mmCIF file of C-alpha atoms in Angstrom:
data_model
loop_
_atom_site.group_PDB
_atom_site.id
_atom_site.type_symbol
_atom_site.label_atom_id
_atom_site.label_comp_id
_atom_site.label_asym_id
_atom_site.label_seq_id
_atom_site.Cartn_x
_atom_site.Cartn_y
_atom_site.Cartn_z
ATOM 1 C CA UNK A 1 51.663 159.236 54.904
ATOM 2 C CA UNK A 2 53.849 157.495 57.538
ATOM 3 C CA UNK A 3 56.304 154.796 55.708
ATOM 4 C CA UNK A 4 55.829 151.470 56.961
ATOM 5 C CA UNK A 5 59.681 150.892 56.895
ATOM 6 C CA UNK A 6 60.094 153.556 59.404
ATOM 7 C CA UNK A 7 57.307 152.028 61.707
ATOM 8 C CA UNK A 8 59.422 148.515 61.475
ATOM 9 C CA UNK A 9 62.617 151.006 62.745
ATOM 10 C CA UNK A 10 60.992 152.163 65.509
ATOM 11 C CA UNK A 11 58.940 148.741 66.691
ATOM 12 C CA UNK A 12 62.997 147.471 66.765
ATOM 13 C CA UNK A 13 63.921 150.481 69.147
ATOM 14 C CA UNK A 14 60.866 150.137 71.083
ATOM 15 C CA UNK A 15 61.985 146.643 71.302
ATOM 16 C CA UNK A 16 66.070 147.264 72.018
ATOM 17 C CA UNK A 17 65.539 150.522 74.138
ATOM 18 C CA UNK A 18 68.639 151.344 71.782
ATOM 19 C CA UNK A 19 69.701 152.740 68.106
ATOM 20 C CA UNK A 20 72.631 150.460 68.402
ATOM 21 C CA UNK A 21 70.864 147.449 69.487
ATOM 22 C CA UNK A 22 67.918 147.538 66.984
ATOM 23 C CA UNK A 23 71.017 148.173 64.155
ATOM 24 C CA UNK A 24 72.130 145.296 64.709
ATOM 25 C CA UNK A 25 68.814 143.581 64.459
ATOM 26 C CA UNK A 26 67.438 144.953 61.936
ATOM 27 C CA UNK A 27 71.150 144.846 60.148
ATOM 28 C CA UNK A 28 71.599 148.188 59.461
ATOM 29 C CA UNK A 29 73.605 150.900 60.285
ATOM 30 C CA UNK A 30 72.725 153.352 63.893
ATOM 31 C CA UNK A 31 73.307 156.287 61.584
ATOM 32 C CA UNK A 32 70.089 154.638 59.327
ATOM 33 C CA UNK A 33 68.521 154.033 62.230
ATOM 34 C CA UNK A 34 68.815 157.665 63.573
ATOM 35 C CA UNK A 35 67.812 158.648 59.996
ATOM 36 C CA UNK A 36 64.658 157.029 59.604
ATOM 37 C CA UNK A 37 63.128 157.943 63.609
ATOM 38 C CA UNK A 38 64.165 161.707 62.777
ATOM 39 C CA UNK A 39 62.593 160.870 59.270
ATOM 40 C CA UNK A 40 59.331 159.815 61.131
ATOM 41 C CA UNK A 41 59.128 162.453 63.590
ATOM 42 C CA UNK A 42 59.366 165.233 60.865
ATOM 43 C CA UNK A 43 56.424 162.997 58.811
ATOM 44 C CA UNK A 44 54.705 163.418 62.387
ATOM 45 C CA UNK A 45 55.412 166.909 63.301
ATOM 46 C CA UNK A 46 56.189 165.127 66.936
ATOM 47 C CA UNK A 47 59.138 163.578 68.489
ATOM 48 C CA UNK A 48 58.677 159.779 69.200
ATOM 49 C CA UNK A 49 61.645 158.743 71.095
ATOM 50 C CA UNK A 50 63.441 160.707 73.886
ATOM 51 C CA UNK A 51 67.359 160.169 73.726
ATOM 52 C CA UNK A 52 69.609 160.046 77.220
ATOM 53 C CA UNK A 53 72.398 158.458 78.647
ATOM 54 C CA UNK A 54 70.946 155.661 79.481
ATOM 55 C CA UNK A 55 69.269 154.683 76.158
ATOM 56 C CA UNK A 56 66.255 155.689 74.138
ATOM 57 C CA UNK A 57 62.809 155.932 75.923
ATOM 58 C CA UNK A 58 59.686 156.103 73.526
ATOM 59 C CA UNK A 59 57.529 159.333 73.876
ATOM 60 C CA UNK A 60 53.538 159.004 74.343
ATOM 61 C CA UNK A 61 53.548 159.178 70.542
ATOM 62 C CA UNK A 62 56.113 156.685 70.219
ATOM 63 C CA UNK A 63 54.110 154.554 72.246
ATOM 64 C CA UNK A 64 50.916 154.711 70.657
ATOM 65 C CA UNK A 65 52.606 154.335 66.927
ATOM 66 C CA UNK A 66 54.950 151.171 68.027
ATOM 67 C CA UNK A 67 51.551 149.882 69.593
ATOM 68 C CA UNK A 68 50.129 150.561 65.982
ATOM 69 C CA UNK A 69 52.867 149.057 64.139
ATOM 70 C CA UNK A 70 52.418 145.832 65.250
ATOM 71 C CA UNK A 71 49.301 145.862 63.775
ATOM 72 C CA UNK A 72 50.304 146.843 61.157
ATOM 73 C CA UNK A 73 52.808 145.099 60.096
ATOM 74 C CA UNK A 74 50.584 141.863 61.102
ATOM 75 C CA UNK A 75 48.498 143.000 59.014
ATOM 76 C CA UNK A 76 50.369 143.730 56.279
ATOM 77 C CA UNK A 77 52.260 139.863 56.353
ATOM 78 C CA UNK A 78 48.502 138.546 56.360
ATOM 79 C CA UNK A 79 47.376 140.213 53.196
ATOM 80 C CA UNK A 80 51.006 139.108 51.613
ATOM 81 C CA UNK A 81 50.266 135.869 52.507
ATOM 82 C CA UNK A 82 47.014 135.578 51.216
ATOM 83 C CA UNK A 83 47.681 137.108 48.074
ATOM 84 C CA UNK A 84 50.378 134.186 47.892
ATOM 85 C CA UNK A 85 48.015 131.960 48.227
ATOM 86 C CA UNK A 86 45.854 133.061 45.763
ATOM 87 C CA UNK A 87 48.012 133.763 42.823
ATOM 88 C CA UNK A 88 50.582 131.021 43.683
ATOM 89 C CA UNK A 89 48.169 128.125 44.540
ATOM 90 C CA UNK A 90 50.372 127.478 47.522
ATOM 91 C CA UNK A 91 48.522 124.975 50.614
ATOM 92 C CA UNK A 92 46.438 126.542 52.803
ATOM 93 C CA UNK A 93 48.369 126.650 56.871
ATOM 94 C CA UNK A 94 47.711 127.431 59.873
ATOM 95 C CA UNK A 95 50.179 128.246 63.257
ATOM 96 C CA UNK A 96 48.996 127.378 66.648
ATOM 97 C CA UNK A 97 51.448 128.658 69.515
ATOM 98 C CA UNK A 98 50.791 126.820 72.578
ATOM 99 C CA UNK A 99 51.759 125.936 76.293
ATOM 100 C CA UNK A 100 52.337 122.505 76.620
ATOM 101 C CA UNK A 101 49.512 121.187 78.763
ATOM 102 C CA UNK A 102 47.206 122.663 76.907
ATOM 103 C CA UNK A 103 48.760 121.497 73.789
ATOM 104 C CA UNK A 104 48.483 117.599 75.355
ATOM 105 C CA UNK A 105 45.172 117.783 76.523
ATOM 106 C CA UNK A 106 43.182 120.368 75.065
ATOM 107 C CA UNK A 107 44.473 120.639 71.006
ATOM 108 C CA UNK A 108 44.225 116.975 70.157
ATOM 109 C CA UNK A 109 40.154 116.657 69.426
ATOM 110 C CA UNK A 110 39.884 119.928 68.554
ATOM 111 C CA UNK A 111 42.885 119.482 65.629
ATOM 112 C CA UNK A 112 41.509 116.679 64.722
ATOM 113 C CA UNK A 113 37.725 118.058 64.068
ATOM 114 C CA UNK A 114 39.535 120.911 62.481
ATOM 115 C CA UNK A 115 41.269 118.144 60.004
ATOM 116 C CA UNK A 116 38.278 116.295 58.896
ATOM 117 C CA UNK A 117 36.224 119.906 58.016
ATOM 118 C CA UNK A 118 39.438 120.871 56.383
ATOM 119 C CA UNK A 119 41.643 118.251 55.155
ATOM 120 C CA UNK A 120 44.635 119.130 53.203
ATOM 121 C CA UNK A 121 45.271 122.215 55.707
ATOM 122 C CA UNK A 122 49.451 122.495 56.770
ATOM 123 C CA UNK A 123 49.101 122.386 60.351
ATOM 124 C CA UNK A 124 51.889 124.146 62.799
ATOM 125 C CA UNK A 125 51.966 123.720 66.324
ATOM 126 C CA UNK A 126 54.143 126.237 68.925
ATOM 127 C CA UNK A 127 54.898 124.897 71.809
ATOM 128 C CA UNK A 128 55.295 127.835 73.666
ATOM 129 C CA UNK A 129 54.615 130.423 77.057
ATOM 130 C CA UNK A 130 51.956 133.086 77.095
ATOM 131 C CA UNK A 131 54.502 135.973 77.238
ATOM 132 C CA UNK A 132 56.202 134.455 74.224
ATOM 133 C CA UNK A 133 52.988 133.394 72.215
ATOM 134 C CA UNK A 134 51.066 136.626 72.278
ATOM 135 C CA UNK A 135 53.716 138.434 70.770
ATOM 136 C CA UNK A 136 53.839 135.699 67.756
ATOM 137 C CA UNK A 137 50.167 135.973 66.997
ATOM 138 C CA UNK A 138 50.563 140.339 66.895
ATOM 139 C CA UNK A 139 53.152 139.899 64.722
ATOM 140 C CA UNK A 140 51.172 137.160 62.389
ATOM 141 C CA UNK A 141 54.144 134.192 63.590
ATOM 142 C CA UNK A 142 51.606 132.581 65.012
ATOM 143 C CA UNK A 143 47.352 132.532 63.879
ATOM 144 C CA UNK A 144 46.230 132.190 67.164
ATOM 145 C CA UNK A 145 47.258 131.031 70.893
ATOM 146 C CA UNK A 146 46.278 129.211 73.723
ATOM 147 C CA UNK A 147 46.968 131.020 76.647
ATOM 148 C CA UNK A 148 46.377 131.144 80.501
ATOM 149 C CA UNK A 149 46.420 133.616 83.394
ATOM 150 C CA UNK A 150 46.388 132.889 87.316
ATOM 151 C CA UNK A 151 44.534 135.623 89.651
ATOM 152 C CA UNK A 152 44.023 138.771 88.115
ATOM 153 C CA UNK A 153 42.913 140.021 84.338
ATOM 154 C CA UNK A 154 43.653 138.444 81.436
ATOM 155 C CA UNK A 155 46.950 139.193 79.538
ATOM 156 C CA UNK A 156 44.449 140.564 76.752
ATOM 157 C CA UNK A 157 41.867 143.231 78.201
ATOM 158 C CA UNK A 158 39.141 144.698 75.891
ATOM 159 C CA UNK A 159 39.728 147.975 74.320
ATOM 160 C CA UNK A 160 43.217 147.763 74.750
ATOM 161 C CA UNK A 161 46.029 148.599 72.031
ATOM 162 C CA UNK A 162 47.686 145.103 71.736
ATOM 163 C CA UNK A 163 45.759 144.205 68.814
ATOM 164 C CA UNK A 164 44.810 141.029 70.254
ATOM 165 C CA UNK A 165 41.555 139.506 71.497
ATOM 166 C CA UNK A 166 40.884 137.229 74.409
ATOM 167 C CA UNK A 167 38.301 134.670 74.127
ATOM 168 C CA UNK A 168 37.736 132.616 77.324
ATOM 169 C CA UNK A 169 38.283 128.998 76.998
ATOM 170 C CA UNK A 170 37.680 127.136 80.355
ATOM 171 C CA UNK A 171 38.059 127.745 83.891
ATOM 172 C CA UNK A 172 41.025 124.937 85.164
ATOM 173 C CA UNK A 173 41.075 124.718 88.875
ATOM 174 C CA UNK A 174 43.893 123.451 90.757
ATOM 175 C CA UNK A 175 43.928 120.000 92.360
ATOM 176 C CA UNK A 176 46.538 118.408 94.821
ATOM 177 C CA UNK A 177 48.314 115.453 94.011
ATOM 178 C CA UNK A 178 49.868 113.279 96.123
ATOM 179 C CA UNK A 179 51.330 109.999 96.565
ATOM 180 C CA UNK A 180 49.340 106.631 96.773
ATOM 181 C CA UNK A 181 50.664 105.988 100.671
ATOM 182 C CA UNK A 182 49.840 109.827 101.777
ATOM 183 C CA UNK A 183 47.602 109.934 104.904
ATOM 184 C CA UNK A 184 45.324 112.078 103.454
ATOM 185 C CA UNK A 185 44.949 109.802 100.124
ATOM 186 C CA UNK A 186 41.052 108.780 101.020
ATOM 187 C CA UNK A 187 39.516 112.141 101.281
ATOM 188 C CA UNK A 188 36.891 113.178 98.986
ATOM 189 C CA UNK A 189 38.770 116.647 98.677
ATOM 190 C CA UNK A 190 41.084 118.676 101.006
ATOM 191 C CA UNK A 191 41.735 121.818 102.314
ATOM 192 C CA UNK A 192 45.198 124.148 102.056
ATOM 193 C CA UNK A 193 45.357 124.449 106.048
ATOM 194 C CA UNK A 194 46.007 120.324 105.842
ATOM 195 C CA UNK A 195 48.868 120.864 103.997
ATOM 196 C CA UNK A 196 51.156 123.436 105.822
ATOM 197 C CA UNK A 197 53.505 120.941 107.110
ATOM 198 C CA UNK A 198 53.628 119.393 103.472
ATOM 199 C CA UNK A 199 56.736 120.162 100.876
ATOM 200 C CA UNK A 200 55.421 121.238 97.484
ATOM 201 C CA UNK A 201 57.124 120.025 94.493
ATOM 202 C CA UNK A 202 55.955 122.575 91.375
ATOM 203 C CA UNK A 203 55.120 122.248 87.315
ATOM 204 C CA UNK A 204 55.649 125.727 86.787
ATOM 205 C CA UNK A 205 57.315 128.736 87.995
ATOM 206 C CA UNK A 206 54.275 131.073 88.235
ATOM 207 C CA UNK A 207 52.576 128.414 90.655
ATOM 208 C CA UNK A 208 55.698 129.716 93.358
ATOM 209 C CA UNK A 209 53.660 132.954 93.501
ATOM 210 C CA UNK A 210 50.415 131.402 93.094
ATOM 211 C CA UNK A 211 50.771 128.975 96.288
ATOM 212 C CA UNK A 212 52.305 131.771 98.156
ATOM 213 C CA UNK A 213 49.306 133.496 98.351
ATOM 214 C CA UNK A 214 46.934 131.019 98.975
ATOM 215 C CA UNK A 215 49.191 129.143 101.715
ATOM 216 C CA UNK A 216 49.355 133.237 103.271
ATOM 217 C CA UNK A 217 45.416 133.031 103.222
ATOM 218 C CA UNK A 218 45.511 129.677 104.825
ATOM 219 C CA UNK A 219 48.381 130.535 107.756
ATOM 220 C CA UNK A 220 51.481 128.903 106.146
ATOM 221 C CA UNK A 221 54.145 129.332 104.737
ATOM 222 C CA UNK A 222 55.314 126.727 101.977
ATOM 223 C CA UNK A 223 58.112 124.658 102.136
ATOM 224 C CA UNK A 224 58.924 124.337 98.335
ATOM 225 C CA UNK A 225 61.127 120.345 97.563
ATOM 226 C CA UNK A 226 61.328 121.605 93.425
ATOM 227 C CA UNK A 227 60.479 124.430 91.546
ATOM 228 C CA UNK A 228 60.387 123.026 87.931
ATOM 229 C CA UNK A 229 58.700 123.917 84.718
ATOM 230 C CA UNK A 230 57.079 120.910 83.517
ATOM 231 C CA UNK A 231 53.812 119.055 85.350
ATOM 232 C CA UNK A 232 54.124 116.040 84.152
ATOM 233 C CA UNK A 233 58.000 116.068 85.770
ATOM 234 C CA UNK A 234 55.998 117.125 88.869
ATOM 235 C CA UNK A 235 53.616 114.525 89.274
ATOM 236 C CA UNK A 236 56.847 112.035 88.839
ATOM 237 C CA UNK A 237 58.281 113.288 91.634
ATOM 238 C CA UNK A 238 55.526 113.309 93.920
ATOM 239 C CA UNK A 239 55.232 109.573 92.895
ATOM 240 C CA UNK A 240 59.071 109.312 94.406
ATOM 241 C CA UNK A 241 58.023 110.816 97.461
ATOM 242 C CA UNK A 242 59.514 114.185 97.161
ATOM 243 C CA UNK A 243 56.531 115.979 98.129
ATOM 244 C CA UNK A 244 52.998 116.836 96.997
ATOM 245 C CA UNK A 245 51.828 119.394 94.425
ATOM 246 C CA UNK A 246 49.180 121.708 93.260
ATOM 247 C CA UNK A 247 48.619 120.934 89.561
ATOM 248 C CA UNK A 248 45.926 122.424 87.073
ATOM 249 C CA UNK A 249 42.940 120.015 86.108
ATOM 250 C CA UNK A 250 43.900 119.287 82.329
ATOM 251 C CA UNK A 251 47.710 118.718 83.468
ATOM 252 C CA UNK A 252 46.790 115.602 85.570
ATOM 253 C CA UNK A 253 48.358 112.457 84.322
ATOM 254 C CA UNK A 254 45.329 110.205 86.055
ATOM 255 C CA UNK A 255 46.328 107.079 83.934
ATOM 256 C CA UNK A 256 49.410 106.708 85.375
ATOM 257 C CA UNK A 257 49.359 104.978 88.689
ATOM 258 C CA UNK A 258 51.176 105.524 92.354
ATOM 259 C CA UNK A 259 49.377 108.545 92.264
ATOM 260 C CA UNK A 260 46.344 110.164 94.207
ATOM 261 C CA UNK A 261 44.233 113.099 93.095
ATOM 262 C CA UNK A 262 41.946 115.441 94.861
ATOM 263 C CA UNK A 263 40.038 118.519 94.320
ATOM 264 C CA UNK A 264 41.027 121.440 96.580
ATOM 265 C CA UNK A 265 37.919 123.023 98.949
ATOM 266 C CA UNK A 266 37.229 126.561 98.564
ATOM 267 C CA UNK A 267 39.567 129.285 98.208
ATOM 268 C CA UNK A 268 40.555 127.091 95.451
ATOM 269 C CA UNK A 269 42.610 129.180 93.225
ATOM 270 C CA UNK A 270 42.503 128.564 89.168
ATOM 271 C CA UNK A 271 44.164 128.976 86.224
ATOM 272 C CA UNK A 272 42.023 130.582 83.199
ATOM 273 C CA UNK A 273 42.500 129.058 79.675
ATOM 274 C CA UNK A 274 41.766 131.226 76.838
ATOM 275 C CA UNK A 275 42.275 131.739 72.955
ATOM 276 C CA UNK A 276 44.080 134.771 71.531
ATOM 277 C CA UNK A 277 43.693 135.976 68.395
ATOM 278 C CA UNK A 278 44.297 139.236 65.885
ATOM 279 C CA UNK A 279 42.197 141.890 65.440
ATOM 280 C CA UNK A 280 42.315 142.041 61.878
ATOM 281 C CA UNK A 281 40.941 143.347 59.035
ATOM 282 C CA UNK A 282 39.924 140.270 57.509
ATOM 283 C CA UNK A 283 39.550 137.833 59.781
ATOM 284 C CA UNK A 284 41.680 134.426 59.066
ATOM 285 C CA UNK A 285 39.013 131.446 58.452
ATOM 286 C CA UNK A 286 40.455 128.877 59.631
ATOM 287 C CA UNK A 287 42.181 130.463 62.692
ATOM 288 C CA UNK A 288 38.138 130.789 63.404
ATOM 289 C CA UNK A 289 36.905 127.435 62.382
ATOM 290 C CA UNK A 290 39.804 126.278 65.190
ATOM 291 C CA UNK A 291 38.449 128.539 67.667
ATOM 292 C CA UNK A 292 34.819 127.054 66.959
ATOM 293 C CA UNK A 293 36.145 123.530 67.672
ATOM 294 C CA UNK A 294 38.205 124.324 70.489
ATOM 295 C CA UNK A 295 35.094 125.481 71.851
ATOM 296 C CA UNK A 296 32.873 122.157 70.577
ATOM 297 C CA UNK A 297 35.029 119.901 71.651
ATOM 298 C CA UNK A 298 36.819 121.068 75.330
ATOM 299 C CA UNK A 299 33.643 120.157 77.503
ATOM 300 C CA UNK A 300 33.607 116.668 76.024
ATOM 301 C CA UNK A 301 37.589 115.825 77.203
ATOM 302 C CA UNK A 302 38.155 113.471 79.790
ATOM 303 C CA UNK A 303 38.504 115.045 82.749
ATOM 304 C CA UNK A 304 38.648 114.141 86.075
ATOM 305 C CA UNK A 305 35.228 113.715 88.159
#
């Protein structure tokens, strides 16, 4: 039987890509460290980390039992919590980790369904990046995510070993926005190409990459005024005349004014909203009933036309 407090031990190295550095996480010493991988490998008649110079690199074993332990583990704080909850009467909770426009446009009406099926719940919200959220809700920090990707697969494919599950949300194509006076401000819609002598003012980093390709496609090369992290900062300095930007659907601020908005025409590129759970055991019920009105309620937001 492989000890659970050895699987923690070498989740930490996996981590640290060092004894040293996962001893001083996990505050212990590198000799207890050392003790409880070699104390794993004999349980597994394998090796599960490979030791050199330059740090500690996990074997194929190693691999697939860190990829394990965070299921595990997860797993493991889940039931603990439960049985909390049942013998100590303590509140029912639930822990959303989410990026921020989705957390201003998409968790409002779907929170507040989720309140008036289940009043009395203790709700958390995360406000936080895909690469940073995923890892909460393996762990059991966080009960589910909202998440995105650009171009490409999902940060959750099926049959992986992450643990996780990726439910498609909505698909949340990329408009340009640009200022009241722009000379393109009374088209219906408008095409990269019209844009190449533009500079682009971004809301987040991965739209850098994003743009890149798309401009390539159309036969530019962007000229980029701001590369910030924040859409709404964006669309504020587009207003100031900086330059113009590309900004996903459900981060457009329409109700503020100096502002014009306009779909882009085809290769449009998208960003692909989706909710991440845990594969678990037994499935959390309320990380579900949030899923179901995350679902019920996104087609009914305001959008714009």
């Amino acid at each position: 039987m492989i000890d659970v407090r050895r699987l923690v031990v070498l989740r930490e190295v996996a981590r640290q890509g060092s004894f040293n550095r996962a001893a001083t996480v996990l505050r212990i010493t590198p000799s207890a460290v050392s003790q409880q991988i070699s104390g794993l490998e004999r349980t597994l008649g394998t090796a599960v980390v490979r030791r050199s110079t330059r740090g500690v690199e996990l074997t194929e074993a190693g691999r697939v039992l860190a990829d394990a332990s965070d299921s595990i583990t997860a797993e493991l704080a889940y039931a603990q919590n439960l049985i909390e909850r049942l013998t100590g009467g303590e509140r029912e909770s639930l822990t959303v980790a989410t990026f921020t426009s989705g957390g201003q446009r998409l968790l409002p009406a779907a929170l507040t369904r989720f309140a008036a099926e289940r009043p009395g719940v203790e709700l958390t919200v995360l406000e936080t990046e895909p690469e940073d959220s995923l890892p909460l809700v393996r762990e059991g920090a966080a009960d589910l995510a909202l998440a995105y990707h650009f171009d490409g697969p999902p940060p959750v494919r099926p049959r992986d070993r992450s643990g996780l599950i990726w439910a498609p949300l909505l698909d949340d194509p990329m408009w340009i926005v640009l200022p009241a006076g722009h000379h393109l401000a009374g088209r219906e819609s408008v095409a990269l190409a019209d844009l190449a002598q533009e500079r682009w003012v971004h809301g987040c980093l991965s739209i850098d990459e994003l743009l890149a390709h798309y401009a390539a496609l159309a036969g530019f090369e962007p000229r980029v005024a701001c590369r910030g992290t924040d859409y709404v900062f964006a669309q504020s300095l587009v207003r100031a005349g900086v330059g113009i930007s590309m900004i996903p659907q459900i981060a457009l601020t329409a109700e503020q004014g100096g502002l014009v908005m306009m779909p882009l025409e085809q290769p449009c590129p998208s960003r692909f909203v989706g909710i991440v759970t845990a594969r678990r055991t037994r499935p959390n019920p309320l990380a579900e009933l949030l899923v179901k009105t995350l679902n019920d309620t996104v087609a009914a937001l305001p959008l714009p036309a």
